[in-house]
């Protein structure tokens, strides 16, 4: 990755972090927010689930800033159910993408012959005691 792309990526991530921090510091009228979401019994959870799926599949985004708002609107059981549904759907999407396009993307970053021949630097060489821990488990 070139230095220019890395710099642009860092600027974007910094802007997202500052934006999330700014939104977290706002005093929002949560009762109106709760009433609005509860009026739309299907659309509210659907939008939340779609956002969590998007945040899981696309790496720079995060669903964590929405958790305080969502826990205020829905019960913990409903929120856990929505997260469960979203994470399972996003896992399916990510597995599909990695199954069909993963090898082509990995070839761009890693020499595949080195990996298949076992010549890569693995954790057993970094930490020789990992085999002992694996045998204990």
JSON list of C-alpha atoms in Angstrom, two decimals:
[
{"chain": "A", "resi": 1, "resn": "UNK", "atom": "CA", "xyz": [0.00, 0.00, 0.00]},
{"chain": "A", "resi": 2, "resn": "UNK", "atom": "CA", "xyz": [1.40, 3.35, -0.97]},
{"chain": "A", "resi": 3, "resn": "UNK", "atom": "CA", "xyz": [2.02, 6.09, 1.56]},
{"chain": "A", "resi": 4, "resn": "UNK", "atom": "CA", "xyz": [-0.64, 8.29, -0.03]},
{"chain": "A", "resi": 5, "resn": "UNK", "atom": "CA", "xyz": [-3.33, 5.61, 0.30]},
{"chain": "A", "resi": 6, "resn": "UNK", "atom": "CA", "xyz": [-2.28, 4.85, 3.85]},
{"chain": "A", "resi": 7, "resn": "UNK", "atom": "CA", "xyz": [-2.47, 8.53, 4.75]},
{"chain": "A", "resi": 8, "resn": "UNK", "atom": "CA", "xyz": [-5.94, 8.87, 3.19]},
{"chain": "A", "resi": 9, "resn": "UNK", "atom": "CA", "xyz": [-7.12, 5.76, 5.05]},
{"chain": "A", "resi": 10, "resn": "UNK", "atom": "CA", "xyz": [-5.82, 7.13, 8.35]},
{"chain": "A", "resi": 11, "resn": "UNK", "atom": "CA", "xyz": [-7.54, 10.47, 7.73]},
{"chain": "A", "resi": 12, "resn": "UNK", "atom": "CA", "xyz": [-10.84, 8.73, 6.98]},
{"chain": "A", "resi": 13, "resn": "UNK", "atom": "CA", "xyz": [-10.59, 6.52, 10.07]},
{"chain": "A", "resi": 14, "resn": "UNK", "atom": "CA", "xyz": [-9.70, 9.54, 12.21]},
{"chain": "A", "resi": 15, "resn": "UNK", "atom": "CA", "xyz": [-12.73, 11.44, 10.89]},
{"chain": "A", "resi": 16, "resn": "UNK", "atom": "CA", "xyz": [-14.96, 8.45, 11.66]},
{"chain": "A", "resi": 17, "resn": "UNK", "atom": "CA", "xyz": [-13.57, 8.18, 15.19]},
{"chain": "A", "resi": 18, "resn": "UNK", "atom": "CA", "xyz": [-14.04, 11.91, 15.80]},
{"chain": "A", "resi": 19, "resn": "UNK", "atom": "CA", "xyz": [-17.55, 11.72, 14.37]},
{"chain": "A", "resi": 20, "resn": "UNK", "atom": "CA", "xyz": [-18.47, 8.80, 16.62]},
{"chain": "A", "resi": 21, "resn": "UNK", "atom": "CA", "xyz": [-17.01, 10.63, 19.60]},
{"chain": "A", "resi": 22, "resn": "UNK", "atom": "CA", "xyz": [-18.99, 13.76, 18.74]},
{"chain": "A", "resi": 23, "resn": "UNK", "atom": "CA", "xyz": [-22.21, 11.77, 18.41]},
{"chain": "A", "resi": 24, "resn": "UNK", "atom": "CA", "xyz": [-21.57, 10.02, 21.71]},
{"chain": "A", "resi": 25, "resn": "UNK", "atom": "CA", "xyz": [-21.23, 13.38, 23.47]},
{"chain": "A", "resi": 26, "resn": "UNK", "atom": "CA", "xyz": [-24.51, 14.80, 22.19]},
{"chain": "A", "resi": 27, "resn": "UNK", "atom": "CA", "xyz": [-27.54, 14.93, 24.42]},
{"chain": "A", "resi": 28, "resn": "UNK", "atom": "CA", "xyz": [-30.19, 13.49, 22.16]},
{"chain": "A", "resi": 29, "resn": "UNK", "atom": "CA", "xyz": [-33.90, 13.40, 23.00]},
{"chain": "A", "resi": 30, "resn": "UNK", "atom": "CA", "xyz": [-33.89, 9.65, 23.56]},
{"chain": "A", "resi": 31, "resn": "UNK", "atom": "CA", "xyz": [-37.56, 9.40, 24.44]},
{"chain": "A", "resi": 32, "resn": "UNK", "atom": "CA", "xyz": [-38.52, 10.76, 21.01]},
{"chain": "A", "resi": 33, "resn": "UNK", "atom": "CA", "xyz": [-36.01, 8.41, 19.41]},
{"chain": "A", "resi": 34, "resn": "UNK", "atom": "CA", "xyz": [-37.47, 5.44, 21.31]},
{"chain": "A", "resi": 35, "resn": "UNK", "atom": "CA", "xyz": [-41.03, 6.41, 20.39]},
{"chain": "A", "resi": 36, "resn": "UNK", "atom": "CA", "xyz": [-40.10, 6.79, 16.70]},
{"chain": "A", "resi": 37, "resn": "UNK", "atom": "CA", "xyz": [-38.38, 3.38, 16.54]},
{"chain": "A", "resi": 38, "resn": "UNK", "atom": "CA", "xyz": [-41.19, 1.62, 18.41]},
{"chain": "A", "resi": 39, "resn": "UNK", "atom": "CA", "xyz": [-43.75, 3.06, 15.98]},
{"chain": "A", "resi": 40, "resn": "UNK", "atom": "CA", "xyz": [-41.99, 1.21, 13.17]},
{"chain": "A", "resi": 41, "resn": "UNK", "atom": "CA", "xyz": [-41.99, -2.30, 14.63]},
{"chain": "A", "resi": 42, "resn": "UNK", "atom": "CA", "xyz": [-40.54, -3.98, 11.54]},
{"chain": "A", "resi": 43, "resn": "UNK", "atom": "CA", "xyz": [-38.54, -1.19, 9.93]},
{"chain": "A", "resi": 44, "resn": "UNK", "atom": "CA", "xyz": [-36.58, -0.28, 13.09]},
{"chain": "A", "resi": 45, "resn": "UNK", "atom": "CA", "xyz": [-35.09, -3.75, 13.72]},
{"chain": "A", "resi": 46, "resn": "UNK", "atom": "CA", "xyz": [-34.62, -4.28, 9.97]},
{"chain": "A", "resi": 47, "resn": "UNK", "atom": "CA", "xyz": [-32.55, -1.11, 9.62]},
{"chain": "A", "resi": 48, "resn": "UNK", "atom": "CA", "xyz": [-30.53, -2.05, 12.72]},
{"chain": "A", "resi": 49, "resn": "UNK", "atom": "CA", "xyz": [-29.88, -5.57, 11.38]},
{"chain": "A", "resi": 50, "resn": "UNK", "atom": "CA", "xyz": [-28.88, -4.22, 7.95]},
{"chain": "A", "resi": 51, "resn": "UNK", "atom": "CA", "xyz": [-26.48, -1.74, 9.56]},
{"chain": "A", "resi": 52, "resn": "UNK", "atom": "CA", "xyz": [-24.88, -4.45, 11.71]},
{"chain": "A", "resi": 53, "resn": "UNK", "atom": "CA", "xyz": [-24.50, -6.67, 8.63]},
{"chain": "A", "resi": 54, "resn": "UNK", "atom": "CA", "xyz": [-22.88, -3.80, 6.74]},
{"chain": "A", "resi": 55, "resn": "UNK", "atom": "CA", "xyz": [-20.61, -2.97, 9.68]},
{"chain": "A", "resi": 56, "resn": "UNK", "atom": "CA", "xyz": [-19.50, -6.60, 9.99]},
{"chain": "A", "resi": 57, "resn": "UNK", "atom": "CA", "xyz": [-18.82, -7.15, 6.29]},
{"chain": "A", "resi": 58, "resn": "UNK", "atom": "CA", "xyz": [-17.19, -3.75, 5.66]},
{"chain": "A", "resi": 59, "resn": "UNK", "atom": "CA", "xyz": [-14.32, -3.42, 8.11]},
{"chain": "A", "resi": 60, "resn": "UNK", "atom": "CA", "xyz": [-13.89, 0.29, 8.98]},
{"chain": "A", "resi": 61, "resn": "UNK", "atom": "CA", "xyz": [-17.41, 0.63, 10.33]},
{"chain": "A", "resi": 62, "resn": "UNK", "atom": "CA", "xyz": [-18.58, -0.53, 13.73]},
{"chain": "A", "resi": 63, "resn": "UNK", "atom": "CA", "xyz": [-21.98, -1.26, 15.23]},
{"chain": "A", "resi": 64, "resn": "UNK", "atom": "CA", "xyz": [-20.77, -0.60, 18.78]},
{"chain": "A", "resi": 65, "resn": "UNK", "atom": "CA", "xyz": [-21.75, 3.10, 18.87]},
{"chain": "A", "resi": 66, "resn": "UNK", "atom": "CA", "xyz": [-25.37, 2.05, 18.29]},
{"chain": "A", "resi": 67, "resn": "UNK", "atom": "CA", "xyz": [-25.49, -0.36, 21.23]},
{"chain": "A", "resi": 68, "resn": "UNK", "atom": "CA", "xyz": [-26.36, 2.25, 23.91]},
{"chain": "A", "resi": 69, "resn": "UNK", "atom": "CA", "xyz": [-29.20, 3.62, 21.78]},
{"chain": "A", "resi": 70, "resn": "UNK", "atom": "CA", "xyz": [-30.46, 0.17, 20.84]},
{"chain": "A", "resi": 71, "resn": "UNK", "atom": "CA", "xyz": [-30.35, -1.05, 24.44]},
{"chain": "A", "resi": 72, "resn": "UNK", "atom": "CA", "xyz": [-32.49, 1.93, 25.40]},
{"chain": "A", "resi": 73, "resn": "UNK", "atom": "CA", "xyz": [-35.04, 1.17, 22.67]},
{"chain": "A", "resi": 74, "resn": "UNK", "atom": "CA", "xyz": [-35.26, -2.63, 22.87]},
{"chain": "A", "resi": 75, "resn": "UNK", "atom": "CA", "xyz": [-34.95, -5.17, 25.64]},
{"chain": "A", "resi": 76, "resn": "UNK", "atom": "CA", "xyz": [-31.65, -7.03, 26.10]},
{"chain": "A", "resi": 77, "resn": "UNK", "atom": "CA", "xyz": [-33.20, -10.23, 24.72]},
{"chain": "A", "resi": 78, "resn": "UNK", "atom": "CA", "xyz": [-34.50, -8.47, 21.59]},
{"chain": "A", "resi": 79, "resn": "UNK", "atom": "CA", "xyz": [-31.18, -6.70, 21.07]},
{"chain": "A", "resi": 80, "resn": "UNK", "atom": "CA", "xyz": [-29.27, -9.98, 21.44]},
{"chain": "A", "resi": 81, "resn": "UNK", "atom": "CA", "xyz": [-31.65, -11.60, 18.96]},
{"chain": "A", "resi": 82, "resn": "UNK", "atom": "CA", "xyz": [-31.12, -8.82, 16.42]},
{"chain": "A", "resi": 83, "resn": "UNK", "atom": "CA", "xyz": [-27.34, -9.08, 16.82]},
{"chain": "A", "resi": 84, "resn": "UNK", "atom": "CA", "xyz": [-27.52, -12.87, 16.49]},
{"chain": "A", "resi": 85, "resn": "UNK", "atom": "CA", "xyz": [-29.51, -12.62, 13.26]},
{"chain": "A", "resi": 86, "resn": "UNK", "atom": "CA", "xyz": [-27.24, -9.93, 11.82]},
{"chain": "A", "resi": 87, "resn": "UNK", "atom": "CA", "xyz": [-23.99, -11.69, 12.73]},
{"chain": "A", "resi": 88, "resn": "UNK", "atom": "CA", "xyz": [-25.16, -14.99, 11.24]},
{"chain": "A", "resi": 89, "resn": "UNK", "atom": "CA", "xyz": [-26.24, -13.35, 7.99]},
{"chain": "A", "resi": 90, "resn": "UNK", "atom": "CA", "xyz": [-22.99, -11.37, 7.79]},
{"chain": "A", "resi": 91, "resn": "UNK", "atom": "CA", "xyz": [-20.95, -14.51, 8.52]},
{"chain": "A", "resi": 92, "resn": "UNK", "atom": "CA", "xyz": [-22.66, -16.20, 5.59]},
{"chain": "A", "resi": 93, "resn": "UNK", "atom": "CA", "xyz": [-21.88, -13.24, 3.35]},
{"chain": "A", "resi": 94, "resn": "UNK", "atom": "CA", "xyz": [-18.24, -13.14, 4.45]},
{"chain": "A", "resi": 95, "resn": "UNK", "atom": "CA", "xyz": [-17.82, -16.91, 4.00]},
{"chain": "A", "resi": 96, "resn": "UNK", "atom": "CA", "xyz": [-19.36, -16.67, 0.53]},
{"chain": "A", "resi": 97, "resn": "UNK", "atom": "CA", "xyz": [-17.05, -13.82, -0.45]},
{"chain": "A", "resi": 98, "resn": "UNK", "atom": "CA", "xyz": [-13.98, -15.55, 0.93]},
{"chain": "A", "resi": 99, "resn": "UNK", "atom": "CA", "xyz": [-14.89, -18.86, -0.71]},
{"chain": "A", "resi": 100, "resn": "UNK", "atom": "CA", "xyz": [-15.32, -17.38, -4.17]},
{"chain": "A", "resi": 101, "resn": "UNK", "atom": "CA", "xyz": [-12.79, -14.55, -4.15]},
{"chain": "A", "resi": 102, "resn": "UNK", "atom": "CA", "xyz": [-10.43, -15.29, -1.25]},
{"chain": "A", "resi": 103, "resn": "UNK", "atom": "CA", "xyz": [-7.69, -17.14, -3.09]},
{"chain": "A", "resi": 104, "resn": "UNK", "atom": "CA", "xyz": [-7.47, -14.45, -5.78]},
{"chain": "A", "resi": 105, "resn": "UNK", "atom": "CA", "xyz": [-7.22, -11.70, -3.17]},
{"chain": "A", "resi": 106, "resn": "UNK", "atom": "CA", "xyz": [-4.64, -13.60, -1.10]},
{"chain": "A", "resi": 107, "resn": "UNK", "atom": "CA", "xyz": [-2.48, -14.17, -4.20]},
{"chain": "A", "resi": 108, "resn": "UNK", "atom": "CA", "xyz": [-2.07, -10.41, -4.46]},
{"chain": "A", "resi": 109, "resn": "UNK", "atom": "CA", "xyz": [-0.54, -10.19, -0.97]},
{"chain": "A", "resi": 110, "resn": "UNK", "atom": "CA", "xyz": [1.15, -13.55, -0.30]},
{"chain": "A", "resi": 111, "resn": "UNK", "atom": "CA", "xyz": [3.13, -15.94, -2.46]},
{"chain": "A", "resi": 112, "resn": "UNK", "atom": "CA", "xyz": [0.85, -19.00, -2.46]},
{"chain": "A", "resi": 113, "resn": "UNK", "atom": "CA", "xyz": [3.65, -21.49, -3.20]},
{"chain": "A", "resi": 114, "resn": "UNK", "atom": "CA", "xyz": [5.43, -20.41, -0.02]},
{"chain": "A", "resi": 115, "resn": "UNK", "atom": "CA", "xyz": [2.30, -20.97, 2.04]},
{"chain": "A", "resi": 116, "resn": "UNK", "atom": "CA", "xyz": [1.51, -24.36, 0.49]},
{"chain": "A", "resi": 117, "resn": "UNK", "atom": "CA", "xyz": [5.09, -25.61, 0.88]},
{"chain": "A", "resi": 118, "resn": "UNK", "atom": "CA", "xyz": [5.02, -24.81, 4.58]},
{"chain": "A", "resi": 119, "resn": "UNK", "atom": "CA", "xyz": [7.82, -22.32, 4.30]},
{"chain": "A", "resi": 120, "resn": "UNK", "atom": "CA", "xyz": [5.95, -19.53, 5.98]},
{"chain": "A", "resi": 121, "resn": "UNK", "atom": "CA", "xyz": [6.79, -18.32, 9.44]},
{"chain": "A", "resi": 122, "resn": "UNK", "atom": "CA", "xyz": [4.14, -19.81, 11.70]},
{"chain": "A", "resi": 123, "resn": "UNK", "atom": "CA", "xyz": [3.24, -19.42, 15.37]},
{"chain": "A", "resi": 124, "resn": "UNK", "atom": "CA", "xyz": [5.13, -22.55, 16.38]},
{"chain": "A", "resi": 125, "resn": "UNK", "atom": "CA", "xyz": [8.36, -20.85, 15.36]},
{"chain": "A", "resi": 126, "resn": "UNK", "atom": "CA", "xyz": [7.39, -17.65, 17.13]},
{"chain": "A", "resi": 127, "resn": "UNK", "atom": "CA", "xyz": [6.26, -19.34, 20.32]},
{"chain": "A", "resi": 128, "resn": "UNK", "atom": "CA", "xyz": [7.78, -22.81, 20.82]},
{"chain": "A", "resi": 129, "resn": "UNK", "atom": "CA", "xyz": [5.68, -23.40, 23.93]},
{"chain": "A", "resi": 130, "resn": "UNK", "atom": "CA", "xyz": [2.38, -23.31, 21.98]},
{"chain": "A", "resi": 131, "resn": "UNK", "atom": "CA", "xyz": [2.61, -27.03, 21.26]},
{"chain": "A", "resi": 132, "resn": "UNK", "atom": "CA", "xyz": [2.83, -27.71, 25.00]},
{"chain": "A", "resi": 133, "resn": "UNK", "atom": "CA", "xyz": [-0.29, -25.66, 25.66]},
{"chain": "A", "resi": 134, "resn": "UNK", "atom": "CA", "xyz": [-2.13, -27.42, 22.83]},
{"chain": "A", "resi": 135, "resn": "UNK", "atom": "CA", "xyz": [-1.23, -30.80, 24.31]},
{"chain": "A", "resi": 136, "resn": "UNK", "atom": "CA", "xyz": [-2.58, -29.76, 27.73]},
{"chain": "A", "resi": 137, "resn": "UNK", "atom": "CA", "xyz": [-5.95, -28.75, 26.23]}
]
